[in-house]
C-alpha positions in Angstrom: 0.0 -0.2 0.3 1.2 3.5 -0.7 -0.1 6.3 1.2 0.8 10.3 0.0 -0.2 13.1 2.1 -0.1 16.6 0.5 -0.4 19.5 2.0 -1.4 23.5 0.3 1.3 25.7 1.5 0.7 29.3 3.1 -1.7 31.8 0.7 -3.1 28.9 -1.0 -6.2 28.6 1.2 -7.9 31.5 0.7 -9.5 31.1 -2.8 -11.5 28.4 -2.6 -11.1 27.8 -6.9 -7.5 28.0 -6.5 -6.6 25.6 -3.7 -9.5 23.1 -5.7 -7.5 23.7 -9.2 -4.3 23.0 -7.3 -5.9 19.9 -5.0 -7.5 18.8 -8.5 -4.0 19.1 -10.1 -1.9 17.6 -7.2 -4.3 14.4 -7.6 -3.8 13.7 -11.2 0.0 14.2 -11.0 -0.7 11.1 -7.5 -2.8 9.0 -10.3 -0.5 9.3 -12.9 2.2 7.8 -11.2 0.6 5.3 -9.8 -0.8 4.1 -12.8 2.2 4.3 -14.9 3.8 2.5 -12.5 1.0 -0.7 -12.5 -1.3 0.4 -9.8 -4.2 1.8 -8.5 -5.6 4.9 -6.0 -8.2 3.6 -4.6 -9.3 6.6 -2.6 -8.5 9.7 -1.1 -9.9 10.8 2.3 -9.0 14.7 2.3 -5.2 15.5 2.0 -4.8 11.9 1.6 -4.4 9.6 -1.4 -4.4 5.3 -0.7 -3.2 3.6 -3.5 -2.5 -0.1 -4.3 -0.3 -2.5 -5.8 -0.4 -6.2 -6.8 -4.5 -6.1 -6.0 -5.7 -7.8 -8.0 -2.7 -9.2 -9.9 0.3 -10.2 -7.8 3.2 -9.1 -9.6 6.5 -10.2 -8.2 8.1 -6.4 -8.3 4.6 -5.0 -6.6 6.5 -3.4 -3.7 9.9 -2.2 -5.8 7.1 -0.2 -8.3 5.0 0.8 -5.1 8.5 2.6 -3.8 9.9 3.6 -7.5 5.9 5.3 -7.5 6.2 7.1 -4.8 9.9 8.0 -5.2 8.3 9.2 -8.5 5.2 11.2 -7.0 7.5 12.8 -4.8 10.2 14.5 -7.5 7.2 15.2 -9.5 5.7 17.2 -6.3 8.3 18.5 -4.6 8.3 21.5 -8.2 4.7 21.1 -8.7 1.9 23.5 -8.2 -1.2 25.2 -10.0 0.1 26.4 -13.8 4.0 25.4 -13.7 6.6 24.7 -11.3 7.1 26.4 -7.8 9.0 25.5 -5.0 8.0 22.7 -2.1 7.7 25.0 0.8 5.7 27.6 -0.9 3.3 25.3 -1.8 3.0 21.3 -0.8 4.4 19.3 1.4 4.2 15.7 0.3 5.0 12.6 2.6 5.1 9.5 1.0 4.6 6.0 2.7 5.4 2.6 2.0 4.0 -0.8 3.2 3.5 -4.0 2.4 1.5 -7.3 4.1 -1.1 -9.6 3.3 -4.9 -8.5 2.6 -7.9 -9.9 2.7 -9.0 -8.3 -1.1 -12.5 -8.4 -2.1 -13.2 -7.1 -5.3 -16.7 -6.6 -7.5 -17.3 -10.1 -8.7 -19.5 -8.1 -12.0 -16.0 -7.0 -13.4 -17.0 -3.3 -13.6 -13.8 -2.3 -12.0 -14.6 -1.0 -8.6 -12.5 -0.2 -6.1 -11.4 -3.3 -4.3 -11.6 -3.5 -0.5 -8.8 -4.3 1.4 -9.0 -5.8 4.9 -5.7 -6.2 7.7 -3.2 -4.8 9.2 -1.2 -3.5 6.1 -3.9 -0.6 5.7 -3.1 0.8 9.4 0.4 0.1 10.0 0.7 2.1 6.6 -1.4 4.8 8.3 0.9 4.7 11.4 4.4 4.9 9.4 3.1 7.9 7.1 2.7 10.2 10.6 7.0 9.3 10.9 8.0 10.5 7.6 9.4 14.1 7.5 7.8 16.7 5.0 9.1 15.8 1.6 9.9 12.2 3.1 9.4 9.0 2.0 9.9 5.8 4.1 9.1 2.6 3.9 8.6 -0.5 6.2 11.0 -3.3 6.5 8.9 -6.6 4.9 8.6 -3.5 1.7 12.3 -2.9 1.8 13.1 -6.7 1.7 10.5 -7.2 -1.1 13.1 -4.3 -3.2 16.1 -4.2 -1.7 17.5 -6.2 -5.1 16.5 -2.9 -7.2 16.4 -0.2 -4.7 19.2 1.3 -2.7 18.4 2.2 1.1 19.3 4.5 3.8 20.0 3.2 7.5 16.6 1.5 9.6 15.7 3.6 12.2 14.3 1.3 15.7 11.4 0.0 14.3 12.2 -1.2 10.9 11.1 1.5 8.2 13.9 3.5 6.3 14.0 6.1 3.3 14.9 4.7 -0.2 18.0 6.0 -2.1 17.0 5.4 -5.7 18.0 2.6 -7.7 20.9 -0.1 -6.9 23.5 0.8 -9.3 24.3 -2.7 -11.5 26.0 -6.1 -10.0 29.5 -6.6 -11.7 29.7 -9.4 -9.0 30.6 -12.9 -11.8 27.7 -14.8 -12.6 26.2 -18.0 -10.8 27.5 -21.4 -12.8 25.9 -22.2 -16.0 25.2 -26.1 -14.5 22.6 -28.9 -16.8 22.2 -26.6 -20.8 25.2 -27.9 -22.3 22.9 -29.5 -24.7 21.4 -25.8 -24.8 24.9 -24.4 -24.8 26.1 -26.1 -27.8 23.6 -26.0 -30.0 24.0 -21.7 -29.8 27.5 -22.8 -30.4 26.5 -24.1 -33.9 24.4 -21.7 -34.4 26.9 -18.8 -34.6 29.0 -20.7 -36.9 26.0 -20.9 -39.3 24.8 -17.7 -39.4 28.1 -17.3 -40.5 28.5 -20.2 -42.9 25.7 -19.3 -44.1 25.2 -15.7 -44.1 21.5 -15.3 -43.7 19.7 -14.2 -40.5 18.7 -16.4 -37.7 16.0 -16.5 -35.0 16.5 -18.0 -32.0 14.1 -17.9 -28.9 14.6 -19.3 -25.6 11.3 -19.8 -23.5 11.6 -20.6 -20.2 9.6 -20.1 -16.6 10.7 -17.6 -14.0 13.9 -18.5 -12.8 14.8 -21.1 -15.1 17.9 -19.5 -16.7 17.2 -17.5 -19.8 19.3 -14.5 -19.0 21.7 -16.6 -17.7 21.8 -18.3 -20.8 21.6 -15.2 -23.0 24.8 -14.4 -21.4 26.6 -17.5 -22.1 25.4 -16.5 -25.7 27.2 -13.0 -25.4 30.0 -14.2 -24.3 30.7 -17.2 -26.6 29.6 -14.3 -29.7 32.2 -11.8 -28.4 35.0 -14.9 -27.8 33.8 -16.8 -31.9 36.7 -16.5 -34.2 34.4 -15.4 -36.0 34.4 -11.3 -34.3 31.2 -10.9 -33.3 29.4 -8.0 -32.5 27.0 -8.0 -29.7 23.4 -5.3 -29.3 22.0 -6.2 -26.3 17.7 -5.0 -25.4 15.4 -5.5 -23.1 12.2 -5.0 -22.6 10.6 -3.5 -19.2 7.8 -2.9 -17.3 8.9 0.4 -17.7 7.9 0.7 -20.9 3.9 1.4 -20.7 4.4 4.9 -21.6 7.2 4.2 -24.4 6.1 1.4 -26.8 9.5 1.7 -28.5 11.7 2.1 -25.3 13.5 -1.8 -26.8 14.3 -0.3 -29.8 15.8 2.9 -27.3 18.4 0.7 -26.0 19.6 -1.3 -28.8 20.1 1.8 -30.7 21.6 2.7 -27.5 23.7 -0.6 -27.7 24.5 0.1 -31.8 26.2 3.4 -30.9 28.1 2.4 -28.3 31.5 1.6 -29.7 31.2 5.1 -31.5 30.5 7.0 -29.3 32.9 9.1 -27.3 33.5 10.1 -23.4 30.7 13.2 -22.6 29.4 12.8 -26.7 25.8 13.2 -26.9 23.1 10.7 -28.7 23.0 12.3 -31.6 26.7 12.8 -32.2 27.2 9.5 -31.5 23.9 8.9 -34.2 25.6 10.7 -36.3 29.2 9.1 -36.0 27.8 5.3 -36.1 25.6 6.2 -39.6 28.3 7.8 -41.1 30.2 5.1 -40.5 28.5 2.8 -42.0 26.9 4.4 -45.4 29.1 8.0 -45.5 28.1 11.5 -45.3 25.0 11.5 -47.7 21.4 11.3 -48.6 21.1 7.8 -47.0 23.0 8.9 -44.3 21.0 11.8 -43.2 17.9 9.8 -44.2 18.6 7.1 -41.3 19.6 9.7 -38.8 16.1 11.8 -39.1 14.1 8.7 -38.8 16.0 7.1 -35.8 16.9 10.8 -33.8 12.6 10.2 -32.1 14.3 7.6 -30.2 16.7 10.4 -28.4 14.2 12.3 -27.4 12.3 12.9 -24.2 9.4 12.3 -25.4 8.4 8.9 -26.5 8.5 9.1 -30.9 4.5 9.4 -32.2 2.6 6.9 -33.8 3.2 9.0 -37.1 7.3 8.5 -36.8 6.5 4.8 -36.6 6.7 3.4 -39.9 9.9 5.2 -41.0 11.3 4.6 -37.7 11.0 1.2 -38.2 12.1 0.7 -41.4 15.7 2.9 -40.7 16.0 0.8 -37.4 16.1 -2.6 -39.6 18.2 -1.1 -41.7 20.5 0.3 -38.9 20.9 -3.3 -37.4 21.1 -5.1 -41.2 24.2 -2.5 -42.1 25.8 -3.6 -38.7 25.7 -7.1 -39.6 26.5 -6.2 -43.0 30.6 -4.8 -41.7 30.3 -7.6 -39.4 28.5 -10.7 -37.4 25.7 -9.6 -35.3 24.6 -10.7 -32.3 21.3 -8.5 -31.3 20.3 -10.0 -28.3 16.5 -9.4 -26.5 15.5 -10.4 -23.0 11.8 -10.3 -21.7 10.2 -9.6 -25.2 6.7 -11.2 -24.0 6.4 -7.8 -22.1 7.3 -6.2 -25.7 3.8 -4.6 -27.6 2.8 -5.9 -30.9 4.3 -3.4 -33.3 8.0 -4.7 -31.1 7.2 -8.3 -31.6 6.2 -7.1 -35.6 9.0 -5.7 -36.0 11.8 -8.6 -34.4 9.6 -11.0 -37.2 10.2 -8.5 -40.1 14.2 -8.2 -38.9 14.9 -11.7 -39.1 12.9 -12.9 -41.9 13.8 -9.3 -44.2 17.3 -8.6 -43.3 18.7 -9.7 -46.5 22.3 -11.7 -46.8 23.8 -10.8 -44.0 24.9 -13.0 -40.9 22.4 -11.8 -38.1 21.6 -13.7 -35.4 18.3 -12.4 -33.1 18.1 -14.6 -29.8 14.9 -13.6 -28.1 13.9 -14.5 -24.4 11.1 -15.0 -23.1 8.3 -16.6 -20.9 5.9 -19.2 -22.7 3.1 -16.8 -22.3 4.5 -15.1 -25.4 3.0 -18.5 -27.5 -0.4 -17.5 -25.9 -0.5 -13.7 -27.8 2.3 -15.5 -30.9 1.3 -19.1 -31.7 3.1 -19.2 -34.4 6.2 -17.6 -33.0 9.7 -19.1 -34.8 7.4 -21.2 -37.0 7.2 -21.2 -40.6 10.9 -20.1 -41.0 14.3 -22.4 -42.6 16.4 -20.5 -40.3 15.0 -21.0 -36.9 15.1 -22.2 -33.7 13.2 -22.6 -30.3 14.9 -23.7 -27.2 12.7 -24.4 -23.8 14.7 -24.5 -20.6 13.2 -27.2 -18.5 13.4 -28.0 -15.2 17.4 -29.4 -13.9 17.8 -32.4 -13.1 18.6 -33.8 -9.8 22.3 -34.4 -10.1 22.9 -30.4 -12.0 20.7 -29.1 -9.6 22.6 -30.5 -7.0 26.1 -29.3 -8.4 24.3 -26.1 -8.8 23.6 -25.9 -5.0 27.3 -27.2 -4.2 28.9 -24.4 -6.6 26.9 -21.8 -5.0 28.0 -22.9 -1.1 31.5 -24.3 -1.7 32.6 -20.3 -1.4 31.1 -20.1 2.2 31.9 -24.2 3.4 28.8 -24.8 4.4 28.5 -28.8 4.7 24.3 -29.9 3.8 23.6 -33.1 5.9 22.4 -36.4 3.6 18.5 -35.4 4.8 18.6 -31.5 4.0 20.3 -32.1 0.8 17.3 -34.3 -0.3 14.6 -31.9 1.3 16.0 -29.1 -0.7 16.6 -30.7 -3.7 12.5 -31.6 -3.5 12.1 -27.7 -2.5 14.3 -27.0 -5.7 12.4 -28.8 -8.3 15.5 -28.0 -11.0 14.7 -24.1 -10.7 18.4 -22.7 -11.3 16.5 -19.1 -9.6 15.2 -20.9 -6.6 18.6 -22.9 -5.4 20.2 -19.6 -5.8 17.5 -18.6 -3.2 17.8 -21.1 -1.0 21.4 -20.5 -1.0 21.3 -17.4 0.1 18.9 -18.4 3.3 21.4 -20.5 3.7 24.5 -18.7 3.5 22.9 -15.6 5.9 22.9 -18.6 8.8 25.9 -18.8 10.6 28.4 -21.4 10.1 28.7 -21.8 14.2 24.7 -23.0 14.1 23.0 -25.8 12.3 21.0 -25.1 9.4 17.6 -26.4 9.6 15.7 -26.3 6.2 14.9 -23.4 5.4 11.4 -21.3 4.3 10.0 -20.9 1.1 12.5 -17.8 0.5 10.2 -13.7 0.0 11.3 -13.8 -3.5 10.6 -16.7 -4.3 7.1 -16.4 -2.7 6.8 -13.5 -5.4 8.0 -14.7 -8.5 5.4 -18.0 -7.9 2.6 -15.5 -6.6 3.5 -13.1 -9.9 3.4 -16.3 -12.3 0.3 -17.5 -10.9 -1.5 -14.4 -11.9 -1.0 -15.1 -15.3 -3.3 -17.9 -15.2 -7.0 -17.8 -16.3 -9.2 -17.7 -12.8 -10.7 -20.9 -13.5 -6.7 -22.1 -13.5 -5.8 -21.2 -10.8 -9.1 -22.4 -9.4 -7.9 -26.1 -10.8 -4.7 -25.4 -8.8 -6.2 -24.7 -5.6 -8.5 -27.9 -6.9 -5.4 -30.4 -6.5 -4.0 -28.7 -3.6 -7.2 -29.7 -1.6 -7.0 -32.8 -3.3 -3.6 -33.9 -1.9 -1.2 -32.1 -4.3 -2.0 -35.0 -7.1 -5.6 -35.2 -8.5 -7.2 -36.2 -11.5 -10.4 -34.6 -13.3 -13.1 -36.8 -12.0 -11.5 -35.2 -8.6 -11.5 -31.8 -9.7 -15.2 -31.6 -11.0 -16.3 -33.1 -7.9 -14.7 -30.1 -5.5 -14.8 -27.2 -7.5 -18.1 -28.2 -9.7 -16.2 -27.9 -13.1 -17.2 -30.3 -15.8 -14.6 -33.5 -15.9 -14.5 -32.8 -19.6 -13.7 -28.9 -19.3 -11.4 -30.1 -15.9 -9.4 -32.2 -18.0 -8.7 -29.5 -20.4 -7.4 -27.0 -17.4 -5.3 -29.7 -15.9 -3.6 -30.6 -19.5 -3.6 -26.3 -20.0 -1.7 -26.3 -16.3 0.6 -29.1 -17.3 1.8 -27.5 -20.6 2.4 -24.5 -18.6 4.6 -26.7 -16.3 3.1 -25.8 -13.0 1.5 -29.7 -13.1 3.6 -32.6 -14.1 1.8 -35.8 -15.6 2.2 -39.1 -13.4 3.1 -42.1 -15.3 0.5 -44.0 -13.2 -3.1 -43.7 -13.6 -5.5 -43.5 -11.0 -7.5 -46.4 -9.7 -10.1 -45.5 -12.1 -8.2 -45.9 -15.3 -7.7 -41.9 -15.1 -4.4 -39.6 -15.8 -3.3 -37.9 -13.0 -1.6 -35.2 -12.5 1.0 -33.8 -9.3 2.4 -30.2 -8.8 5.9 -29.8 -10.7 7.4 -27.7 -8.2 6.2 -28.1 -3.7 6.9 -24.5 -3.9 3.4 -23.6 -5.8 1.5 -26.0 -4.0 2.0 -23.9 -1.0 2.1 -20.1 -2.6 -1.1 -21.6 -3.9 -2.8 -22.3 -0.3 -0.9 -19.0 1.3 -3.7 -17.1 -1.5 -6.7 -18.7 -0.9 -9.0 -18.2 2.4 -8.7 -20.8 5.5 -12.5 -20.8 5.1 -12.4 -21.4 1.2 -9.1 -23.8 1.6 -11.0 -25.9 4.2 -14.4 -25.9 2.1 -12.6 -27.4 0.0 -10.4 -30.4 1.4 -13.8 -30.9 3.4 -15.4 -31.5 -0.6 -11.9 -33.4 -1.6 -12.1 -35.5 1.6 -16.0 -36.5 0.9 -15.1 -37.0 -2.9 -12.2 -39.7 -1.8 -14.4 -41.5 0.3 -17.0 -41.7 -2.4 -14.6 -43.1 -4.9 -13.4 -45.9 -2.6 -16.6 -47.2 -1.3 -17.4 -47.6 -5.4 -13.9 -49.6 -5.7 -14.3 -53.3 -5.6 -12.8 -55.3 -3.1 
């Protein structure tokens, strides 16, 4: 929850019209920043605005979004008033507080988008925290800090655990985690790097994987292989982010910055770097001038206008094609499942129409990309799709050992077995559990750690990418003991048996469930949770009364089924 308190300065309370106008401007600014960061204003009470993040959809970075929204609101309101910038001390003194925790949310069932009703301790704790914030300041609770400190830096914590965010955390330049269990994928990528040069044709490589499967780490390895290749690859990188909602072409902006970096002198402007890059490719004639003019909108503070997109897209494609003609080029794009449709179209057009140049376009995405683009990557002669499956037990154990080796932490046989089951072959889970173990002093025995906070956030966010009926099926599967069949889900949740079978199959394809080799006593297909942690989070997200009701139905169905079996 994000609370913002704004008070009008002296001299603004006398004229009701002026006060109403300024209050409306402040409210609009707050609402804009909250929406831009993925939140929703839930109400206004006097000078205090209430905003919610993670309602009605959970995201793994909700805490970070809320804090970034608070910082953005402060920046905007500190110099805001009337029709233009004014000193904060003369107009408004904003105060911001952010608190995070579990709540019960009641939403309108008619889909009208009515403001959700929130019950729990978070509203009070956030209100109490707001009372401690100095004018023009922001404070967050300890839980918010824990959920966002990977991306944001914080000042010292007070006695209550609350602290002040300082801004984005500098990128960690440390060594990446070891890459294990991906030898086959690495060799395939090495072969593609060679094939692109040998054939002198573009190739589109897509790496699909659930959250934490290691897409970024494999991309880092591909970049390393390209840079060390005897073919002399150049590398241009970019990524899609949730920050891009107001800048649909942000991915192109990042790739343009990366492409011009090698031609950029220190203290050189973006425009000069672009000019230098284009002139190096095609000279100073009309063609170069045309490219510079079409690409220049990507350098502006305001996003390019839709009318500029067609020419800009053509110029972007020609620039990358020209770079690839000079030397083999790897274009590495991360998280394209977040990219808008025009950018996805441009990526496929680049791979299809670049011409006879050694260009490798490699993208990573979560499987939901295929929900939007079922034919993505298909129908082209030079293309490869890699799906990162969970690591096997041997590879997971090797990764865990490598992460713990610098600390000297030894695992008992039972603890190792328990951890491997909890990790379920997910490299991110292994990293997070290792961090939990490393935080335990060596002179204390390490017991089974609780589910790491970041893992819980990732799973909850991933669950919320599912349709409501699919999430309900997971609740039913958990009530049935974690192993279920369509008949059981139908009995517990009230779905038609055929519909239950459809959603179980859907959840298997999305890697939430795995199919058992052994059918049920009645011959039906059985499914189990792929990760024990997923079932744990599913149970946490369901109100206790609903959970107990489903379990009672599951027990009744199990008794009836057992009574019908012969013998």
